[in-house]
mmCIF file of C-alpha atoms in Angstrom:
data_model
loop_
_atom_site.group_PDB
_atom_site.id
_atom_site.type_symbol
_atom_site.label_atom_id
_atom_site.label_comp_id
_atom_site.label_asym_id
_atom_site.label_seq_id
_atom_site.Cartn_x
_atom_site.Cartn_y
_atom_site.Cartn_z
ATOM 1 C CA UNK Q 13 11.595 -11.619 -14.923
ATOM 2 C CA UNK Q 14 11.743 -15.614 -13.321
ATOM 3 C CA UNK Q 15 8.387 -16.461 -13.541
ATOM 4 C CA UNK Q 16 4.915 -14.977 -14.366
ATOM 5 C CA UNK Q 17 1.294 -16.925 -13.746
ATOM 6 C CA UNK Q 18 -2.053 -16.443 -12.818
ATOM 7 C CA UNK Q 19 -3.692 -17.252 -9.359
ATOM 8 C CA UNK Q 20 -7.298 -16.880 -9.844
ATOM 9 C CA UNK Q 21 -7.489 -13.019 -10.861
ATOM 10 C CA UNK Q 22 -4.492 -12.082 -9.602
ATOM 11 C CA UNK Q 23 -1.477 -11.425 -11.654
ATOM 12 C CA UNK Q 24 1.931 -13.013 -10.360
ATOM 13 C CA UNK Q 25 5.451 -11.705 -11.412
ATOM 14 C CA UNK Q 26 8.446 -13.228 -9.879
ATOM 15 C CA UNK Q 27 12.447 -11.450 -10.271
ATOM 16 C CA UNK Q 28 15.560 -11.884 -9.561
ATOM 17 C CA UNK Q 29 16.265 -9.111 -7.477
ATOM 18 C CA UNK Q 30 14.340 -6.531 -5.382
ATOM 19 C CA UNK Q 31 15.637 -4.063 -7.595
ATOM 20 C CA UNK Q 32 14.660 -5.634 -10.556
ATOM 21 C CA UNK Q 33 11.428 -6.037 -8.990
ATOM 22 C CA UNK Q 34 10.780 -2.275 -8.164
ATOM 23 C CA UNK Q 35 11.868 -1.046 -11.611
ATOM 24 C CA UNK Q 36 9.387 -3.353 -13.118
ATOM 25 C CA UNK Q 37 6.714 -2.218 -11.166
ATOM 26 C CA UNK Q 38 7.490 1.242 -11.342
ATOM 27 C CA UNK Q 39 7.678 0.886 -15.434
ATOM 28 C CA UNK Q 40 4.401 -1.150 -15.626
ATOM 29 C CA UNK Q 41 2.613 1.673 -12.802
ATOM 30 C CA UNK Q 42 3.701 4.542 -15.086
ATOM 31 C CA UNK Q 43 2.601 2.835 -18.330
ATOM 32 C CA UNK Q 44 -0.953 2.433 -16.622
ATOM 33 C CA UNK Q 45 -0.419 6.171 -15.228
ATOM 34 C CA UNK Q 46 -0.169 7.629 -18.449
ATOM 35 C CA UNK Q 47 -2.913 5.911 -19.993
ATOM 36 C CA UNK Q 48 -5.179 7.138 -17.558
ATOM 37 C CA UNK Q 49 -4.321 10.642 -17.860
ATOM 38 C CA UNK Q 50 -5.171 10.895 -21.498
ATOM 39 C CA UNK Q 51 -8.612 9.686 -20.343
ATOM 40 C CA UNK Q 52 -8.832 11.952 -17.049
ATOM 41 C CA UNK Q 53 -8.246 15.294 -16.169
ATOM 42 C CA UNK Q 54 -6.934 13.974 -12.526
ATOM 43 C CA UNK Q 55 -5.756 10.639 -11.397
ATOM 44 C CA UNK Q 56 -5.958 9.710 -7.434
ATOM 45 C CA UNK Q 57 -3.604 7.323 -6.011
ATOM 46 C CA UNK Q 58 -3.179 5.307 -2.980
ATOM 47 C CA UNK Q 59 0.382 5.180 -1.690
ATOM 48 C CA UNK Q 60 1.878 2.478 1.039
ATOM 49 C CA UNK Q 61 4.681 3.596 3.168
ATOM 50 C CA UNK Q 62 6.924 0.887 4.151
ATOM 51 C CA UNK Q 63 10.808 -0.363 3.641
ATOM 52 C CA UNK Q 64 9.189 -3.247 1.289
ATOM 53 C CA UNK Q 65 8.126 0.129 -1.409
ATOM 54 C CA UNK Q 66 11.640 1.838 -1.469
ATOM 55 C CA UNK Q 67 12.712 0.469 -4.682
ATOM 56 C CA UNK Q 68 9.489 0.916 -6.485
ATOM 57 C CA UNK Q 69 9.382 4.693 -5.280
ATOM 58 C CA UNK Q 70 12.685 5.402 -5.790
ATOM 59 C CA UNK Q 71 12.291 4.436 -9.524
ATOM 60 C CA UNK Q 72 8.696 5.659 -9.902
ATOM 61 C CA UNK Q 73 9.744 8.997 -8.945
ATOM 62 C CA UNK Q 74 11.895 9.475 -11.828
ATOM 63 C CA UNK Q 75 9.552 8.153 -14.443
ATOM 64 C CA UNK Q 76 9.342 10.511 -17.447
ATOM 65 C CA UNK Q 77 6.322 12.186 -19.399
ATOM 66 C CA UNK Q 78 4.046 12.000 -16.295
ATOM 67 C CA UNK Q 79 1.734 14.928 -15.863
ATOM 68 C CA UNK Q 80 2.089 14.467 -11.891
ATOM 69 C CA UNK Q 81 0.509 18.207 -11.591
ATOM 70 C CA UNK Q 82 -2.676 16.266 -12.403
ATOM 71 C CA UNK Q 83 -2.331 13.343 -10.015
ATOM 72 C CA UNK Q 84 -3.657 13.470 -6.189
ATOM 73 C CA UNK Q 85 -2.246 11.586 -3.784
ATOM 74 C CA UNK Q 86 -3.272 9.746 -0.352
ATOM 75 C CA UNK Q 87 -1.712 7.244 2.090
ATOM 76 C CA UNK Q 88 -3.532 3.956 3.508
ATOM 77 C CA UNK Q 89 -2.522 4.220 6.976
ATOM 78 C CA UNK Q 90 -1.013 6.295 9.909
ATOM 79 C CA UNK Q 91 -0.158 6.151 13.362
ATOM 80 C CA UNK Q 92 -1.965 7.554 16.233
ATOM 81 C CA UNK Q 93 -0.060 8.955 19.254
ATOM 82 C CA UNK Q 94 2.738 10.623 17.364
ATOM 83 C CA UNK Q 95 4.088 14.175 17.168
ATOM 84 C CA UNK Q 96 3.465 15.185 13.962
ATOM 85 C CA UNK Q 97 7.102 15.650 13.350
ATOM 86 C CA UNK Q 98 7.788 12.282 14.209
ATOM 87 C CA UNK Q 99 9.602 10.652 11.365
ATOM 88 C CA UNK Q 100 8.092 7.205 11.165
ATOM 89 C CA UNK Q 101 5.064 9.018 10.769
ATOM 90 C CA UNK Q 102 3.996 7.471 7.236
ATOM 91 C CA UNK Q 103 3.255 10.753 5.924
ATOM 92 C CA UNK Q 104 6.326 11.965 6.822
ATOM 93 C CA UNK Q 105 8.225 8.787 5.451
ATOM 94 C CA UNK Q 106 5.931 9.550 2.211
ATOM 95 C CA UNK Q 107 6.719 12.956 2.025
ATOM 96 C CA UNK Q 108 10.288 11.793 1.909
ATOM 97 C CA UNK Q 109 10.643 9.001 -0.192
ATOM 98 C CA UNK Q 110 7.879 10.505 -3.211
ATOM 99 C CA UNK Q 111 5.576 13.162 -2.416
ATOM 100 C CA UNK Q 112 8.386 16.206 -2.041
ATOM 101 C CA UNK Q 113 9.491 15.161 -5.016
ATOM 102 C CA UNK Q 114 6.783 15.731 -7.237
ATOM 103 C CA UNK Q 115 4.562 18.389 -8.547
ATOM 104 C CA UNK Q 116 1.607 16.430 -7.294
ATOM 105 C CA UNK Q 117 -1.403 18.581 -7.690
ATOM 106 C CA UNK Q 118 -2.323 18.090 -4.094
ATOM 107 C CA UNK Q 119 -1.523 15.574 -0.844
ATOM 108 C CA UNK Q 120 -4.271 14.633 1.085
ATOM 109 C CA UNK Q 121 -2.420 13.566 4.517
ATOM 110 C CA UNK Q 122 -4.155 11.326 6.869
ATOM 111 C CA UNK Q 123 -4.427 12.324 10.416
ATOM 112 C CA UNK Q 124 -1.712 14.972 9.143
ATOM 113 C CA UNK Q 125 -3.069 17.311 12.399
ATOM 114 C CA UNK Q 126 -2.418 14.516 15.004
ATOM 115 C CA UNK Q 127 -5.622 14.819 16.877
ATOM 116 C CA UNK Q 128 -6.525 11.243 16.916
ATOM 117 C CA UNK Q 129 -10.239 11.505 16.402
ATOM 118 C CA UNK Q 130 -12.858 9.317 15.067
ATOM 119 C CA UNK Q 131 -14.031 12.174 13.298
ATOM 120 C CA UNK Q 132 -10.647 12.270 10.904
ATOM 121 C CA UNK Q 133 -11.718 8.786 9.856
ATOM 122 C CA UNK Q 134 -14.990 10.405 8.659
ATOM 123 C CA UNK Q 135 -12.752 13.306 7.026
ATOM 124 C CA UNK Q 136 -10.395 11.100 4.840
ATOM 125 C CA UNK Q 137 -13.214 8.808 4.135
ATOM 126 C CA UNK Q 138 -15.285 11.658 2.307
ATOM 127 C CA UNK Q 139 -12.272 12.948 0.287
ATOM 128 C CA UNK Q 140 -11.801 9.113 -0.910
ATOM 129 C CA UNK Q 141 -15.528 9.336 -1.971
ATOM 130 C CA UNK Q 142 -15.521 12.450 -3.375
ATOM 131 C CA UNK Q 143 -11.958 11.789 -5.232
ATOM 132 C CA UNK Q 144 -12.277 7.522 -5.843
ATOM 133 C CA UNK Q 145 -8.643 6.434 -6.321
ATOM 134 C CA UNK Q 146 -7.618 5.139 -9.645
ATOM 135 C CA UNK Q 147 -5.004 3.179 -8.585
ATOM 136 C CA UNK Q 148 -3.218 1.462 -5.337
ATOM 137 C CA UNK Q 149 -0.082 1.051 -4.487
ATOM 138 C CA UNK Q 150 0.732 -1.425 -1.377
ATOM 139 C CA UNK Q 151 2.742 -3.955 -0.316
ATOM 140 C CA UNK Q 152 1.883 -6.855 2.262
ATOM 141 C CA UNK Q 153 2.790 -7.469 5.957
ATOM 142 C CA UNK Q 154 3.985 -10.266 7.619
ATOM 143 C CA UNK Q 155 0.522 -11.302 9.022
ATOM 144 C CA UNK Q 156 -0.814 -11.065 5.280
ATOM 145 C CA UNK Q 157 -2.339 -7.699 6.355
ATOM 146 C CA UNK Q 158 -2.849 -4.661 4.007
ATOM 147 C CA UNK Q 159 -2.452 -1.261 5.134
ATOM 148 C CA UNK Q 160 -3.450 -1.682 8.964
ATOM 149 C CA UNK Q 161 -6.353 -4.894 8.067
ATOM 150 C CA UNK Q 162 -4.789 -6.948 10.418
ATOM 151 C CA UNK Q 163 -6.175 -9.910 10.732
ATOM 152 C CA UNK Q 164 -8.291 -9.780 13.416
ATOM 153 C CA UNK Q 165 -9.970 -6.311 12.551
ATOM 154 C CA UNK Q 166 -10.030 -7.124 8.852
ATOM 155 C CA UNK Q 167 -13.520 -6.873 6.865
ATOM 156 C CA UNK Q 168 -13.881 -7.590 3.186
ATOM 157 C CA UNK Q 169 -17.334 -6.251 3.555
ATOM 158 C CA UNK Q 170 -16.579 -3.572 5.859
ATOM 159 C CA UNK Q 171 -18.984 -0.761 5.677
ATOM 160 C CA UNK Q 172 -16.418 1.877 6.516
ATOM 161 C CA UNK Q 173 -13.688 3.058 4.368
ATOM 162 C CA UNK Q 174 -11.437 4.460 7.367
ATOM 163 C CA UNK Q 175 -11.195 3.445 10.497
ATOM 164 C CA UNK Q 176 -9.130 3.380 13.690
ATOM 165 C CA UNK Q 177 -7.666 -0.030 14.528
ATOM 166 C CA UNK Q 178 -5.672 -1.874 17.558
ATOM 167 C CA UNK Q 179 -2.472 -3.256 15.628
ATOM 168 C CA UNK Q 180 -1.475 -7.350 16.601
ATOM 169 C CA UNK Q 181 1.591 -8.592 17.804
ATOM 170 C CA UNK Q 182 3.073 -9.850 14.539
ATOM 171 C CA UNK Q 183 2.155 -6.064 12.885
ATOM 172 C CA UNK Q 184 4.237 -4.596 15.728
ATOM 173 C CA UNK Q 185 6.976 -6.700 15.401
ATOM 174 C CA UNK Q 186 7.121 -5.942 11.692
ATOM 175 C CA UNK Q 187 7.446 -2.864 12.532
ATOM 176 C CA UNK Q 188 10.649 -3.323 14.556
ATOM 177 C CA UNK Q 189 11.564 -5.665 11.732
ATOM 178 C CA UNK Q 190 11.324 -2.459 9.054
ATOM 179 C CA UNK Q 191 13.416 -0.713 11.619
ATOM 180 C CA UNK Q 192 10.865 2.100 12.335
ATOM 181 C CA UNK Q 193 10.738 1.589 15.986
ATOM 182 C CA UNK Q 194 13.656 0.159 18.272
ATOM 183 C CA UNK Q 195 11.352 -1.830 19.935
ATOM 184 C CA UNK Q 196 7.728 -3.305 20.203
ATOM 185 C CA UNK Q 197 6.962 -1.448 23.280
ATOM 186 C CA UNK Q 198 7.694 1.867 21.504
ATOM 187 C CA UNK Q 199 4.879 0.797 18.550
ATOM 188 C CA UNK Q 200 1.630 2.667 18.552
ATOM 189 C CA UNK Q 201 -1.314 0.502 19.609
ATOM 190 C CA UNK Q 202 -4.051 2.379 17.746
ATOM 191 C CA UNK Q 203 -3.315 3.514 13.805
ATOM 192 C CA UNK Q 204 -5.966 4.597 11.371
ATOM 193 C CA UNK Q 205 -6.220 2.201 8.057
ATOM 194 C CA UNK Q 206 -7.937 2.458 4.839
ATOM 195 C CA UNK Q 207 -10.546 -0.621 4.816
ATOM 196 C CA UNK Q 208 -9.770 -3.498 2.405
ATOM 197 C CA UNK Q 209 -12.672 -2.354 0.476
ATOM 198 C CA UNK Q 210 -11.501 1.150 0.184
ATOM 199 C CA UNK Q 211 -8.045 -0.184 -0.940
ATOM 200 C CA UNK Q 212 -9.570 -2.577 -3.278
ATOM 201 C CA UNK Q 213 -11.761 -0.010 -5.068
ATOM 202 C CA UNK Q 214 -8.933 1.420 -7.132
ATOM 203 C CA UNK Q 215 -9.600 -0.001 -10.633
ATOM 204 C CA UNK Q 216 -5.903 -1.064 -10.415
ATOM 205 C CA UNK Q 217 -3.454 -2.145 -7.650
ATOM 206 C CA UNK Q 218 0.000 -2.885 -7.892
ATOM 207 C CA UNK Q 219 1.518 -4.949 -5.358
ATOM 208 C CA UNK Q 220 5.315 -5.212 -4.468
ATOM 209 C CA UNK Q 221 6.630 -7.833 -2.091
ATOM 210 C CA UNK Q 222 10.046 -8.354 -1.927
ATOM 211 C CA UNK Q 223 12.102 -9.855 1.387
ATOM 212 C CA UNK Q 224 12.526 -13.473 2.761
ATOM 213 C CA UNK Q 225 10.374 -12.185 5.829
ATOM 214 C CA UNK Q 226 7.638 -11.879 3.481
ATOM 215 C CA UNK Q 227 7.994 -15.355 2.232
ATOM 216 C CA UNK Q 228 5.337 -17.082 4.353
ATOM 217 C CA UNK Q 229 2.700 -14.204 3.937
ATOM 218 C CA UNK Q 230 3.127 -14.647 -0.014
ATOM 219 C CA UNK Q 231 2.477 -18.414 0.397
ATOM 220 C CA UNK Q 232 -0.644 -18.159 2.628
ATOM 221 C CA UNK Q 233 -1.499 -14.761 0.252
ATOM 222 C CA UNK Q 234 -1.200 -17.598 -2.924
ATOM 223 C CA UNK Q 235 -2.590 -20.765 -1.552
ATOM 224 C CA UNK Q 236 -4.937 -20.307 1.284
ATOM 225 C CA UNK Q 237 -8.886 -19.513 0.834
ATOM 226 C CA UNK Q 238 -9.732 -16.473 0.372
ATOM 227 C CA UNK Q 239 -10.570 -15.553 3.850
ATOM 228 C CA UNK Q 240 -10.389 -12.408 6.285
ATOM 229 C CA UNK Q 241 -7.892 -14.354 8.054
ATOM 230 C CA UNK Q 242 -5.443 -13.898 5.582
ATOM 231 C CA UNK Q 243 -6.597 -10.040 4.269
ATOM 232 C CA UNK Q 244 -3.923 -10.572 1.389
ATOM 233 C CA UNK Q 245 -6.034 -13.202 -0.034
ATOM 234 C CA UNK Q 246 -8.563 -10.720 -1.059
ATOM 235 C CA UNK Q 247 -6.352 -9.167 -3.626
ATOM 236 C CA UNK Q 248 -7.249 -12.439 -5.886
ATOM 237 C CA UNK Q 249 -10.415 -11.329 -6.191
ATOM 238 C CA UNK Q 250 -9.615 -8.223 -7.711
ATOM 239 C CA UNK Q 251 -10.417 -7.515 -11.477
ATOM 240 C CA UNK Q 252 -6.798 -6.134 -12.054
ATOM 241 C CA UNK Q 253 -3.958 -6.381 -9.365
ATOM 242 C CA UNK Q 254 -0.607 -7.640 -10.004
ATOM 243 C CA UNK Q 255 1.888 -8.994 -7.125
ATOM 244 C CA UNK Q 256 5.142 -8.185 -7.665
ATOM 245 C CA UNK Q 257 7.773 -10.281 -5.794
ATOM 246 C CA UNK Q 258 11.644 -11.116 -5.560
ATOM 247 C CA UNK Q 259 13.270 -14.531 -5.485
ATOM 248 C CA UNK Q 260 13.767 -14.384 -1.606
ATOM 249 C CA UNK Q 261 9.661 -13.711 -0.858
ATOM 250 C CA UNK Q 262 8.992 -16.272 -3.676
ATOM 251 C CA UNK Q 263 11.201 -18.715 -2.243
ATOM 252 C CA UNK Q 264 8.194 -20.586 -1.094
ATOM 253 C CA UNK Q 265 5.951 -21.019 -3.737
ATOM 254 C CA UNK Q 266 8.328 -21.421 -6.934
#
C-alpha cells in the first residue's frame, strides 16, 4: 500500500496496482463478512456490476472459511429494454463473475423477468426493507455516480429505495469505455437503480475504484463539497466506508 488517510469519515487506501487493490479489498471484506457471520444467521450484500470490480470479485470468490450458504446477494442496478439473456445485463455479469462461483443462500435479481415496470422498483425495495443490507460492494462512475444515481437524478434524501432513471451522457460514455456496448447509441436510456439511501444504509461499504479514467471522479469525491452534484461525495458521510484506489485512479490526489 502506498498511502492511507481519512477524508471526513471516509477511509482511503491507495495501492500500487489494481491487482493489489482488489486483493487487499477482498481480504478486508472477507474479514468483515466472517465477523458478521459470527453474530448473524444471515448476511445481506449488495454487489456492483462493473469492470472496475473484476479484480475484487475474482479475489473474494476464492477467500476461504466463509459460510456463503448464509449470504443473500443483491445487485444495485439493471438496464431496461434488454432481453433477459443479454450478456450486458448486470445480473448476467454478476452471475458469471461471482454468483455462479459461490454457494449463496439466495440471489435476488433486479428486473429478472425484464418486464421494465415501476412495480419492479417496489418489489425490490420491499426485499431490501425485509432484508436490510449489511455490506455494499461498489465503485464510483466517471461522473461520480453511485450505481446509476447520476448527478441529475441523485438525491441524498431520496424517499424511495429503488427507482427507474434516465442515464446521462457521461454515464452512457462510460458504458462504452467499460466495453459494455460498442457505441453510445446502443446503451439503454433507462435503468433501475438503488438510490443513495439504499446503498448507504449498509453498515459497511467497500468501494473499489481503479483506473486512470476514474482519477477526476476520485478528485471530486475527496475534494468537492458534499453535494448531489457529485453523488460519490456522500460516501464521506458514512460511518464505515473505505475507498480503495490504485496509483492511476489516485493520480490527481497524491
